[in-house]
Coordinates of C-alpha atoms in Angstrom, one line a residue:
M8 CA -25.4 -47.0 0.8
N9 CA -22.6 -44.9 -0.6
V10 CA -22.4 -41.6 1.3
I11 CA -20.1 -38.6 0.6
C12 CA -19.6 -35.6 2.8
C13 CA -18.3 -32.8 0.7
T14 CA -17.4 -29.1 0.8
L15 CA -15.7 -26.4 -1.3
N16 CA -13.0 -24.7 0.7
A17 CA -11.9 -21.1 0.0
K18 CA -8.3 -22.3 -0.4
Y19 CA -6.5 -25.6 -0.8
I20 CA -4.7 -25.2 2.5
H21 CA -8.0 -25.0 4.4
T22 CA -9.7 -28.1 5.8
N23 CA -13.3 -28.5 6.8
L24 CA -13.9 -29.6 10.4
A25 CA -17.7 -30.1 10.1
I26 CA -17.7 -32.9 7.6
R27 CA -15.1 -34.7 9.7
Y28 CA -17.4 -34.5 12.8
L29 CA -20.2 -35.9 10.7
K30 CA -18.1 -38.8 9.5
A31 CA -16.8 -39.6 13.0
Y32 CA -20.3 -39.4 14.6
A33 CA -21.9 -41.6 11.9
A34 CA -19.4 -44.4 12.3
P35 CA -19.5 -47.4 12.5
E36 CA -23.1 -47.6 11.1
F37 CA -22.2 -45.5 8.1
N38 CA -18.9 -45.3 6.3
I39 CA -18.7 -41.8 4.9
Q40 CA -16.2 -40.7 2.3
L41 CA -14.8 -37.2 2.6
K42 CA -14.3 -35.0 -0.5
E43 CA -12.9 -31.5 -0.4
Y44 CA -12.4 -29.1 -3.3
T45 CA -11.9 -25.3 -3.6
I46 CA -14.2 -22.6 -4.9
K47 CA -11.6 -22.1 -7.7
D48 CA -11.9 -25.6 -9.1
P49 CA -13.9 -25.9 -12.3
V50 CA -17.5 -27.1 -11.6
I51 CA -17.2 -29.8 -14.2
N52 CA -14.2 -31.2 -12.5
I53 CA -15.9 -31.4 -9.2
V54 CA -19.0 -33.0 -10.7
S55 CA -17.0 -35.5 -12.6
D56 CA -15.1 -36.6 -9.6
L57 CA -18.2 -36.9 -7.4
Y58 CA -20.1 -38.7 -10.1
Q59 CA -17.4 -41.3 -10.6
Q60 CA -17.8 -42.3 -6.9
K61 CA -21.3 -43.5 -7.7
P62 CA -22.8 -42.0 -4.5
N63 CA -26.4 -42.4 -3.3
I64 CA -26.2 -39.4 -0.9
I65 CA -24.0 -36.3 -0.9
G66 CA -24.0 -33.9 2.0
F67 CA -22.6 -30.4 1.3
S68 CA -21.2 -28.1 4.0
C69 CA -22.4 -24.6 3.1
Y70 CA -20.9 -21.2 4.0
I71 CA -21.1 -17.7 2.5
W72 CA -17.8 -18.3 0.6
N73 CA -19.0 -21.4 -1.2
I74 CA -22.8 -21.5 -1.5
E75 CA -22.9 -20.0 -5.0
E76 CA -20.5 -22.5 -6.4
T77 CA -22.0 -25.4 -4.4
I78 CA -25.4 -24.8 -6.0
K79 CA -23.8 -24.9 -9.4
V80 CA -22.3 -28.3 -8.6
V81 CA -25.6 -29.6 -7.3
N82 CA -27.6 -28.5 -10.3
M83 CA -25.1 -30.1 -12.7
L84 CA -25.0 -33.3 -10.6
K85 CA -28.8 -33.6 -10.7
K86 CA -28.7 -33.4 -14.4
V87 CA -26.3 -36.3 -14.8
D88 CA -27.8 -38.4 -12.0
P89 CA -31.2 -37.3 -10.7
A90 CA -31.3 -40.2 -8.3
I91 CA -28.5 -38.7 -6.1
Q92 CA -29.9 -37.4 -2.8
I93 CA -28.6 -34.0 -1.9
V94 CA -28.3 -32.8 1.7
F95 CA -27.2 -29.3 2.6
G96 CA -26.0 -28.2 6.0
G97 CA -23.9 -25.5 7.6
P98 CA -24.4 -21.9 8.8
E99 CA -25.4 -20.5 5.4
V100 CA -28.5 -22.7 5.1
T101 CA -29.4 -23.0 8.8
Y102 CA -31.3 -19.7 8.6
D103 CA -34.0 -18.8 6.1
T104 CA -34.3 -22.5 5.5
I105 CA -37.7 -22.4 3.8
E106 CA -36.4 -19.8 1.3
W107 CA -33.4 -22.1 0.5
M108 CA -35.7 -25.1 0.0
E109 CA -37.9 -23.1 -2.4
K110 CA -35.1 -21.6 -4.5
T111 CA -32.9 -24.8 -4.7
P112 CA -35.3 -27.5 -5.9
N113 CA -32.4 -29.9 -6.5
V114 CA -31.6 -29.9 -2.7
D115 CA -33.6 -32.7 -1.1
F116 CA -32.8 -32.0 2.6
I117 CA -31.4 -29.3 4.8
V118 CA -29.9 -30.0 8.2
M119 CA -30.2 -27.0 10.5
G120 CA -27.7 -26.1 13.2
E121 CA -25.5 -28.6 15.0
G122 CA -25.6 -31.5 12.6
E123 CA -23.9 -34.5 13.9
Y124 CA -26.9 -36.3 15.5
S125 CA -29.4 -35.0 13.0
F126 CA -27.4 -36.1 10.0
K127 CA -26.9 -39.6 11.4
Q128 CA -30.6 -39.8 12.1
L129 CA -31.3 -38.7 8.5
L130 CA -29.0 -41.4 7.1
T131 CA -30.8 -44.0 9.3
E132 CA -34.2 -43.0 7.9
M133 CA -32.9 -42.8 4.3
S134 CA -31.6 -46.3 4.6
G135 CA -34.8 -47.6 6.3
D136 CA -38.4 -46.4 6.6
C137 CA -37.9 -42.8 5.2
N138 CA -40.0 -41.4 8.0
Y139 CA -38.4 -38.0 8.1
N140 CA -40.6 -36.3 10.7
H141 CA -38.7 -38.4 13.2
V142 CA -35.5 -36.6 12.4
H143 CA -34.6 -33.6 14.5
G144 CA -33.8 -30.2 12.8
I145 CA -34.2 -30.9 9.1
A146 CA -36.2 -29.5 6.2
Y147 CA -37.6 -31.8 3.5
R148 CA -40.4 -32.0 1.0
K149 CA -43.6 -34.0 1.4
H150 CA -46.2 -33.9 -1.4
G151 CA -44.6 -30.8 -2.7
Q152 CA -44.7 -28.9 0.6
V153 CA -41.6 -28.0 2.6
K154 CA -41.7 -29.5 6.1
I155 CA -39.5 -28.4 9.1
T156 CA -38.9 -30.6 12.1
P157 CA -38.0 -29.1 15.5
Q158 CA -34.3 -29.0 16.5
M159 CA -33.2 -31.1 19.4
N160 CA -31.3 -30.0 22.5
K161 CA -27.7 -29.3 22.1
L162 CA -25.3 -32.2 22.2
D163 CA -23.0 -33.1 25.0
L164 CA -19.7 -32.2 23.4
K165 CA -17.8 -34.4 25.8
E166 CA -19.4 -37.4 24.1
L167 CA -18.4 -36.5 20.5
P168 CA -15.9 -38.8 18.9
S169 CA -12.6 -37.4 17.6
P170 CA -12.7 -36.0 14.0
Y171 CA -8.9 -36.1 13.6
R172 CA -8.0 -39.7 13.4
F173 CA -8.8 -40.6 9.8
F174 CA -6.0 -42.3 7.9
E175 CA -6.7 -40.4 4.7
D176 CA -5.9 -37.1 6.5
K177 CA -2.4 -38.1 7.6
A178 CA -0.6 -37.3 4.4
H179 CA -2.0 -33.8 4.3
L180 CA -1.5 -32.6 7.9
G181 CA 1.8 -30.9 7.2
K182 CA 0.5 -29.0 4.2
R183 CA -2.8 -27.7 5.4
V184 CA -4.3 -25.7 8.3
T185 CA -5.8 -28.0 10.9
Y186 CA -8.9 -26.6 12.7
I187 CA -9.7 -27.6 16.2
E188 CA -12.4 -26.6 18.6
T189 CA -12.4 -26.9 22.3
S190 CA -15.8 -25.1 22.8
R191 CA -18.9 -24.1 21.0
G192 CA -20.9 -20.9 21.5
C193 CA -20.0 -17.4 22.6
P194 CA -20.8 -15.4 25.8
F195 CA -21.3 -12.2 23.8
S196 CA -24.2 -10.9 21.7
C197 CA -22.6 -9.0 18.9
Q198 CA -25.5 -8.5 16.4
F199 CA -23.4 -8.9 13.3
C200 CA -22.1 -12.4 14.3
L201 CA -23.8 -15.8 14.0
S202 CA -22.1 -16.9 17.2
S203 CA -24.3 -14.5 19.2
I204 CA -27.4 -16.6 18.4
E205 CA -26.3 -19.6 20.5
V206 CA -26.6 -18.8 24.2
G207 CA -23.8 -20.0 26.5
V208 CA -20.6 -21.8 26.0
R209 CA -20.1 -25.6 26.0
Y210 CA -16.8 -27.3 26.3
F211 CA -15.3 -30.5 24.9
D212 CA -13.4 -32.9 27.1
R213 CA -10.0 -31.3 27.8
E214 CA -8.0 -34.5 28.0
K215 CA -9.5 -35.8 24.7
I216 CA -8.5 -32.5 23.1
K217 CA -5.0 -32.8 24.4
D218 CA -4.7 -36.3 23.0
D219 CA -6.0 -35.1 19.7
I220 CA -3.4 -32.3 19.6
R221 CA -0.6 -34.8 20.5
Y222 CA -1.8 -37.0 17.6
L223 CA -1.9 -34.2 15.1
M224 CA 1.6 -33.0 16.0
A225 CA 3.0 -36.5 15.9
N226 CA 1.6 -36.9 12.4
G227 CA 3.0 -33.7 11.0
A228 CA 0.5 -30.9 11.6
K229 CA 2.3 -27.6 11.5
T230 CA -0.5 -25.0 11.7
I231 CA -3.3 -25.7 14.2
K232 CA -6.0 -23.1 14.5
F233 CA -8.5 -23.0 17.4
V234 CA -11.9 -22.0 16.1
D235 CA -13.4 -21.2 19.5
R236 CA -15.1 -17.8 19.3
T237 CA -13.5 -16.6 22.6
F238 CA -10.7 -18.9 23.5
N239 CA -9.8 -17.1 26.7
I240 CA -13.4 -16.7 28.2
S241 CA -12.3 -19.0 31.0
R242 CA -9.0 -17.8 32.4
S243 CA -8.2 -21.2 34.1
Y244 CA -9.0 -23.2 31.0
A245 CA -6.9 -20.9 28.7
M246 CA -4.0 -21.1 31.2
E247 CA -4.2 -24.9 31.3
M248 CA -4.2 -25.1 27.5
F249 CA -1.4 -22.6 27.1
R250 CA 0.7 -24.5 29.6
F251 CA 0.0 -27.8 27.8
L252 CA 0.9 -26.4 24.4
I253 CA 4.1 -24.8 25.7
D254 CA 5.2 -28.0 27.4
E255 CA 4.3 -30.5 24.7
H256 CA 4.5 -28.7 21.4
L257 CA 6.8 -30.0 18.7
P258 CA 9.3 -27.7 16.9
G259 CA 7.8 -25.9 13.9
T260 CA 4.2 -26.1 15.2
V261 CA 2.1 -22.8 15.3
F262 CA -1.1 -22.4 17.3
Q263 CA -3.6 -19.7 16.4
F264 CA -6.4 -18.4 18.7
E265 CA -9.3 -16.0 18.6
I266 CA -9.1 -14.1 21.8
T267 CA -11.0 -11.3 23.5
A268 CA -8.2 -8.9 24.4
D269 CA -9.9 -6.6 26.9
I270 CA -10.7 -9.5 29.3
M271 CA -7.2 -11.0 29.2
R272 CA -5.5 -10.5 32.6
P273 CA -1.9 -9.0 32.7
E274 CA -0.7 -12.1 34.6
V275 CA -1.7 -14.3 31.7
I276 CA 0.3 -12.1 29.3
E277 CA 3.2 -12.1 31.7
F278 CA 3.1 -15.9 31.8
L279 CA 3.1 -16.1 28.0
N280 CA 5.9 -13.5 27.6
N281 CA 8.0 -15.5 30.1
E282 CA 7.2 -19.0 29.1
A283 CA 6.1 -19.2 25.4
P284 CA 8.7 -19.8 22.7
K285 CA 8.7 -17.1 20.1
G286 CA 6.4 -17.8 17.2
L287 CA 4.5 -20.7 18.9
F288 CA 1.3 -18.7 19.3
R289 CA -0.6 -16.2 17.1
F290 CA -3.6 -14.2 18.4
E291 CA -6.5 -13.0 16.3
I292 CA -8.4 -10.1 18.0
G293 CA -11.6 -8.6 16.7
V294 CA -11.7 -4.9 17.5
Q295 CA -14.2 -4.0 14.8
S296 CA -14.8 -0.4 15.9
T297 CA -13.6 2.0 18.6
N298 CA -16.8 4.0 18.4
D299 CA -18.6 3.5 21.7
Y300 CA -22.1 4.3 20.2
T301 CA -21.6 1.9 17.4
N302 CA -20.6 -0.9 19.8
E303 CA -23.6 -0.1 21.9
L304 CA -25.9 -0.4 18.9
V305 CA -24.5 -3.9 18.0
M306 CA -24.6 -5.0 21.6
R307 CA -20.8 -5.3 21.7
K308 CA -19.1 -4.9 25.0
Q309 CA -15.5 -3.7 24.6
N310 CA -13.1 -1.7 26.8
F311 CA -10.6 -0.3 24.3
D312 CA -8.3 0.9 27.0
K313 CA -7.9 -2.6 28.3
L314 CA -7.7 -4.0 24.8
T315 CA -4.8 -1.6 24.1
R316 CA -3.1 -2.7 27.3
T317 CA -3.3 -6.3 26.3
V318 CA -2.1 -5.7 22.7
T319 CA 0.7 -3.5 23.9
L320 CA 1.9 -6.0 26.6
V321 CA 1.8 -8.8 24.1
K322 CA 3.7 -6.8 21.5
D323 CA 6.3 -5.7 24.0
G324 CA 6.9 -9.3 24.9
G325 CA 8.0 -10.0 21.3
K326 CA 6.7 -13.6 21.4
I327 CA 3.3 -13.5 19.8
D328 CA 2.2 -12.0 16.4
Q329 CA -1.2 -10.4 16.6
H330 CA -3.9 -10.1 13.8
L331 CA -6.4 -7.3 14.6
D332 CA -9.8 -7.1 12.7
L333 CA -11.8 -4.0 11.8
I334 CA -15.3 -3.9 10.2
A335 CA -16.3 -1.0 8.0
G336 CA -20.0 -0.3 7.8
L337 CA -21.2 -0.9 11.3
P338 CA -24.2 1.2 12.4
E339 CA -23.7 4.9 12.7
E340 CA -20.0 4.7 11.9
N341 CA -19.5 7.2 9.1
Y342 CA -16.3 7.8 7.1
A343 CA -14.8 10.2 9.7
S344 CA -15.6 7.8 12.5
F345 CA -14.1 4.9 10.7
R346 CA -11.0 7.0 10.0
K347 CA -10.6 7.4 13.8
T348 CA -11.2 3.7 14.4
F349 CA -8.5 2.8 11.9
N350 CA -6.0 5.3 13.4
D351 CA -6.8 4.1 16.9
V352 CA -6.0 0.5 16.0
F353 CA -3.1 1.2 13.7
E354 CA -1.5 3.1 16.6
L355 CA -1.1 -0.3 18.2
R356 CA 1.1 -1.5 15.2
P357 CA -0.3 -5.0 15.0
E358 CA 1.6 -7.4 12.8
E359 CA -1.5 -7.7 10.6
L360 CA -4.5 -5.4 10.4
Q361 CA -7.5 -6.9 8.6
L362 CA -9.9 -4.3 7.2
G363 CA -13.2 -6.1 6.3
F364 CA -16.6 -4.9 5.3
L365 CA -19.8 -5.7 7.2
K366 CA -21.6 -8.7 5.9
M367 CA -25.3 -9.0 6.6
L368 CA -25.3 -12.7 7.6
R369 CA -28.5 -14.6 7.6
G370 CA -29.9 -15.1 11.1
T371 CA -28.1 -12.2 12.7
G372 CA -29.9 -9.4 14.5
L373 CA -28.3 -6.7 12.3
R374 CA -29.8 -8.3 9.2
L375 CA -33.2 -8.7 10.8
R376 CA -33.1 -5.0 11.7
A377 CA -31.4 -3.7 8.5
A378 CA -34.1 -1.2 7.8
E379 CA -33.4 0.7 11.0
H380 CA -30.1 1.9 9.5
E381 CA -31.2 1.9 5.9
Y382 CA -28.8 -0.9 4.9
V383 CA -28.4 -1.8 1.3
F384 CA -26.5 -5.0 0.7
M385 CA -25.8 -7.6 -1.9
D386 CA -28.6 -10.0 -2.6
H387 CA -26.2 -12.9 -2.9
S388 CA -23.4 -14.2 -0.6
P389 CA -21.3 -12.8 1.0
Y390 CA -24.1 -10.2 1.6
E391 CA -21.6 -7.4 1.9
I392 CA -23.1 -3.9 2.5
L393 CA -23.2 -1.3 -0.3
S394 CA -24.4 1.6 1.8
N395 CA -26.3 2.7 4.9
N396 CA -27.8 5.9 6.4
V397 CA -24.3 7.4 7.2
L398 CA -22.0 5.6 4.8
P399 CA -22.8 6.1 1.1
F400 CA -21.3 3.8 -1.6
D401 CA -18.8 6.4 -2.5
D402 CA -17.3 6.2 0.9
I403 CA -17.2 2.5 0.9
L404 CA -15.3 2.6 -2.4
R405 CA -12.8 5.0 -0.8
I406 CA -12.3 2.6 2.2
K407 CA -11.8 -0.3 -0.2
Q408 CA -8.9 1.7 -1.7
V409 CA -7.4 1.8 1.8
E410 CA -7.9 -1.9 2.2
D411 CA -6.1 -2.7 -1.1
V412 CA -2.8 -0.9 -0.2
L413 CA -3.0 -1.8 3.5
E414 CA -2.8 -5.4 2.5
K415 CA 0.1 -4.9 0.1
Y416 CA 2.2 -2.5 2.1
W417 CA 1.5 -3.2 5.8
N418 CA 0.3 -6.7 6.2
D419 CA 3.0 -8.2 3.9
H420 CA 5.7 -6.3 5.8
R421 CA 7.8 -5.6 2.7
M422 CA 8.8 -2.0 3.8
N423 CA 8.2 -1.6 7.5
H424 CA 10.7 1.2 8.0
T425 CA 9.4 3.2 5.0
I426 CA 5.8 2.9 6.0
E427 CA 6.5 3.8 9.6
Y428 CA 8.3 7.0 8.5
L429 CA 5.5 7.9 6.1
V430 CA 2.6 7.4 8.6
T431 CA 4.4 9.3 11.5
R432 CA 6.3 12.1 9.8
V433 CA 4.9 12.8 6.3
F434 CA 1.1 12.3 6.4
P435 CA -1.4 13.6 8.9
S436 CA -2.3 10.1 10.0
P437 CA -1.8 6.4 9.0
F438 CA -5.3 6.4 7.5
D439 CA -4.6 9.5 5.4
F440 CA -1.5 7.9 3.9
F441 CA -3.3 4.7 3.0
Q442 CA -6.2 6.6 1.6
E443 CA -4.2 9.0 -0.5
F444 CA -2.0 6.2 -1.8
G445 CA -4.9 3.9 -2.4
T446 CA -6.8 6.6 -4.4
F447 CA -3.7 7.2 -6.5
W448 CA -3.2 3.5 -7.0
D449 CA -6.8 3.1 -8.2
D450 CA -6.6 6.2 -10.4
M451 CA -3.4 4.8 -12.1
G452 CA -5.3 1.5 -12.9
W453 CA -2.9 -0.6 -10.8
S454 CA -5.7 -2.4 -9.0
R455 CA -6.6 -4.1 -12.3
I456 CA -3.1 -5.4 -13.1
G457 CA -0.6 -7.7 -11.3
H458 CA 2.6 -6.6 -9.6
Q459 CA 6.0 -8.0 -8.6
L460 CA 8.0 -6.9 -5.6
E461 CA 9.9 -4.2 -7.6
D462 CA 6.6 -2.8 -8.8
L463 CA 5.5 -2.1 -5.3
F464 CA 8.5 0.0 -4.7
R465 CA 8.3 1.8 -8.0
R466 CA 4.7 2.6 -7.5
L467 CA 5.1 4.0 -4.0
F468 CA 8.0 6.1 -5.3
S469 CA 5.9 7.3 -8.1
F470 CA 3.1 8.3 -5.7
L471 CA 5.5 10.2 -3.4
E472 CA 7.1 11.9 -6.3
N473 CA 3.7 12.9 -7.7
R474 CA 2.8 14.3 -4.3
A475 CA 6.1 16.2 -4.1
V476 CA 6.9 15.2 -0.6
N477 CA 9.7 17.3 0.9
D478 CA 12.1 14.5 2.2
L479 CA 12.0 12.1 -0.7
D480 CA 15.7 11.4 -0.5
T481 CA 15.3 10.1 3.1
I482 CA 12.3 8.1 2.1
T483 CA 14.2 6.6 -0.9
S484 CA 17.0 5.6 1.4
L485 CA 14.6 3.9 3.7
M486 CA 13.0 2.1 0.7
K487 CA 16.4 0.9 -0.4
Y488 CA 17.1 -0.5 3.1
D489 CA 13.7 -2.2 3.2
Y490 CA 14.2 -3.7 -0.2
L491 CA 17.6 -5.1 0.5
I492 CA 17.0 -6.4 4.0
N493 CA 14.1 -8.6 2.7
H494 CA 16.1 -10.2 -0.1
K495 CA 17.7 -13.6 0.2
Y496 CA 19.6 -13.2 -3.0
K497 CA 21.5 -10.4 -4.8
P498 CA 19.0 -8.5 -7.0
R499 CA 20.1 -8.2 -10.6
K500 CA 18.3 -5.0 -11.2
P501 CA 17.0 -3.1 -8.2
W502 CA 13.8 -0.9 -8.4
W503 CA 15.8 2.3 -8.2
E504 CA 17.2 3.6 -11.5
Q505 CA 20.7 4.6 -10.4
G506 CA 22.8 3.2 -7.7
T507 CA 26.2 4.2 -6.3
N508 CA 28.5 4.9 -9.2
K509 CA 31.3 2.5 -10.1
Q510 CA 34.1 4.7 -9.1
T511 CA 32.6 5.2 -5.6
R512 CA 32.0 1.5 -5.2
V513 CA 35.5 0.6 -6.2
G514 CA 36.9 3.1 -3.7
I515 CA 34.6 1.8 -0.9
Y516 CA 35.5 -1.9 -1.7
K517 CA 39.1 -1.0 -1.5
Q518 CA 38.6 0.6 1.9
I519 CA 36.8 -2.4 3.2
I520 CA 39.3 -4.9 1.8
E521 CA 42.1 -3.0 3.5
N522 CA 40.2 -2.6 6.8
P523 CA 37.3 -5.1 7.2
L524 CA 36.8 -3.8 10.8
L525 CA 35.4 -0.7 9.2
L526 CA 32.2 -2.6 9.1
G527 CA 32.7 -4.2 12.5
Q528 CA 33.9 -7.5 14.0
D529 CA 30.8 -9.4 12.7
F530 CA 31.7 -8.5 9.1
L531 CA 35.3 -9.5 9.7
N532 CA 34.2 -12.9 10.9
L533 CA 32.6 -13.6 7.5
G534 CA 36.1 -13.9 6.1
L535 CA 35.3 -12.6 2.7
D536 CA 38.1 -12.2 0.1
E537 CA 38.0 -9.6 -2.7
K538 CA 36.1 -12.0 -5.1
D539 CA 33.4 -12.7 -2.5
M540 CA 33.0 -9.0 -1.8
Y541 CA 32.2 -8.2 -5.4
K542 CA 30.1 -11.3 -5.9
H543 CA 27.9 -11.3 -2.8
T544 CA 27.6 -7.7 -1.7
M545 CA 26.0 -4.5 -2.9
I546 CA 26.8 -0.9 -1.8
E547 CA 24.3 1.9 -1.7
E548 CA 24.4 5.5 -0.5
L549 CA 21.9 6.6 2.2
N550 CA 21.4 10.2 3.3
F551 CA 21.4 9.3 7.1
D552 CA 23.4 7.2 9.5
L553 CA 21.8 3.7 9.3
A554 CA 23.4 2.6 12.6
V555 CA 22.0 5.6 14.5
Y556 CA 18.6 5.2 12.9
L557 CA 18.4 1.5 13.8
E558 CA 19.4 2.2 17.4
T559 CA 17.4 5.3 18.1
G560 CA 15.0 5.9 15.2
L561 CA 16.6 9.3 14.5
I562 CA 17.3 10.5 11.0
D563 CA 20.4 12.7 10.8
N564 CA 22.0 14.3 7.7
K565 CA 25.2 12.2 7.5
L566 CA 26.2 10.4 4.3
C567 CA 26.1 6.7 5.0
Y568 CA 27.2 3.7 2.9
L569 CA 25.0 0.6 3.2
V570 CA 26.8 -2.7 2.5
A571 CA 24.4 -5.6 1.9
Y572 CA 25.9 -9.1 2.1
F573 CA 23.7 -11.8 0.4
D574 CA 24.6 -15.1 2.1
P575 CA 25.2 -17.7 -0.7
G576 CA 23.8 -20.3 1.7
N577 CA 20.4 -18.6 1.2
K578 CA 20.3 -17.7 4.9
G579 CA 19.2 -14.1 4.3
T580 CA 20.7 -10.7 4.0
L581 CA 23.2 -9.1 6.4
I582 CA 23.4 -5.3 6.5
Y583 CA 26.4 -3.3 7.5
S584 CA 27.1 0.4 7.2
F585 CA 29.6 3.2 7.9
T586 CA 29.6 6.9 7.5
G587 CA 32.1 8.8 5.4
S588 CA 32.6 11.1 2.5
K589 CA 32.4 10.4 -1.1
K590 CA 35.6 8.9 -2.7

């Protein structure tokens, strides 16, 4: 019997952990082939590849991001080979299962919930007596009627075999994200989240997990993401794992975790700030809303003061990047309330702020009670909301404009100094900056066309010029600094129209060549001759003392010359500056 477990990932760099658990659990009785594609791959290419394997059974792992394309693949497969048995599983089809069976006639079976044992049971019956009512937690058809069998008790996770030891995965470990779980379930009951449906938290065997991580690192894994819904729910467990990862990590490896920030103890953060190498860990923190009434309605317990303490302590430690999540469209959070939520969280200055929109996931309490808040949402995945009783579609569109420029101008960190100046000194609040700029961006039609790095600077300048901000010269100077510090090579044509004039540049170069200490000992140590100076540096005028600004954050009114040295060894840009008068 030729069995394939398959999925369509959102991106090539992603891997699917579920199908690997299915393969590991089914062995040695069944030898399962793994096949992964992306939702961007042409359907005909996926079908052709699967068809050429001559499978008897194909199991598809289904999620909100791939269900539409997966159904297209299955419908085409059944046309070219009706004998292939199709099995669906995963969170997207675990709920409303009868509905899925009725609207996808080409799907022969659906495995509901935790699938390792049920899928193996199903394969056993498919290769034997086909008595499917003996299989736990599946949907199938009998005499044209959909039948549902009861699900079994949860598995003992300590008994599950490792899903990480397949030879065919080795070559890809360094190129893709490796997902690992040390627990299943969540202690919280947030009504917008599928994890709230399973009561309690179950853990895998700690020593087996450590051995798996050692194996993954030894075979080239660089990004390992823990998919536990609340990694730090057990303080002792989290500390043990942090200690292990700090002690045994290999250079270049990064570990990502989803943590609940308001329950993290200060002594844990102190330990990480003292012991963890910079860049080893990355935290993802779901804030979602700072509106207490909203959190109460979705049964979400959150102490924002303690969350702020955690995020601030971690940020002050300078070791761990933080990704904070917001959800627009939660119950009773209108536009003004969401503006406050955004500003509350942006005040923490996370390295990345993810602005998402509520998705009415099948099986969640919020979807089941959608009428209470007059939710209108997409009929198809990802079931994103279109409006509710306090947030009309017009306001959702406005928040989407914020999301667009937030991603380009904050999360990508192309002009940190400029954005910091704008959100603290020019606009009433961070949200107001991103909203005004996002609306301008949309009105100009830029959301429908591509952009290069220079375009981002030009478009921000155009917006600020159109708004007639008072201190545009200062902002332009900050933009020049941001632009140059992020370059590894000397730009041929910077985004600004005119730079320092040739006569001034010649005069400044002459000063520097005659007295390299003008820019400090570090510059003198570069040992540049006149030819190197002209070839590898740029000089630009700023209207404030850059050295004072970088040390204190203060903007003065002194003329300053910025000298950017672009290392020909491609090691980055070095910035030097000195104040003076025009020559």
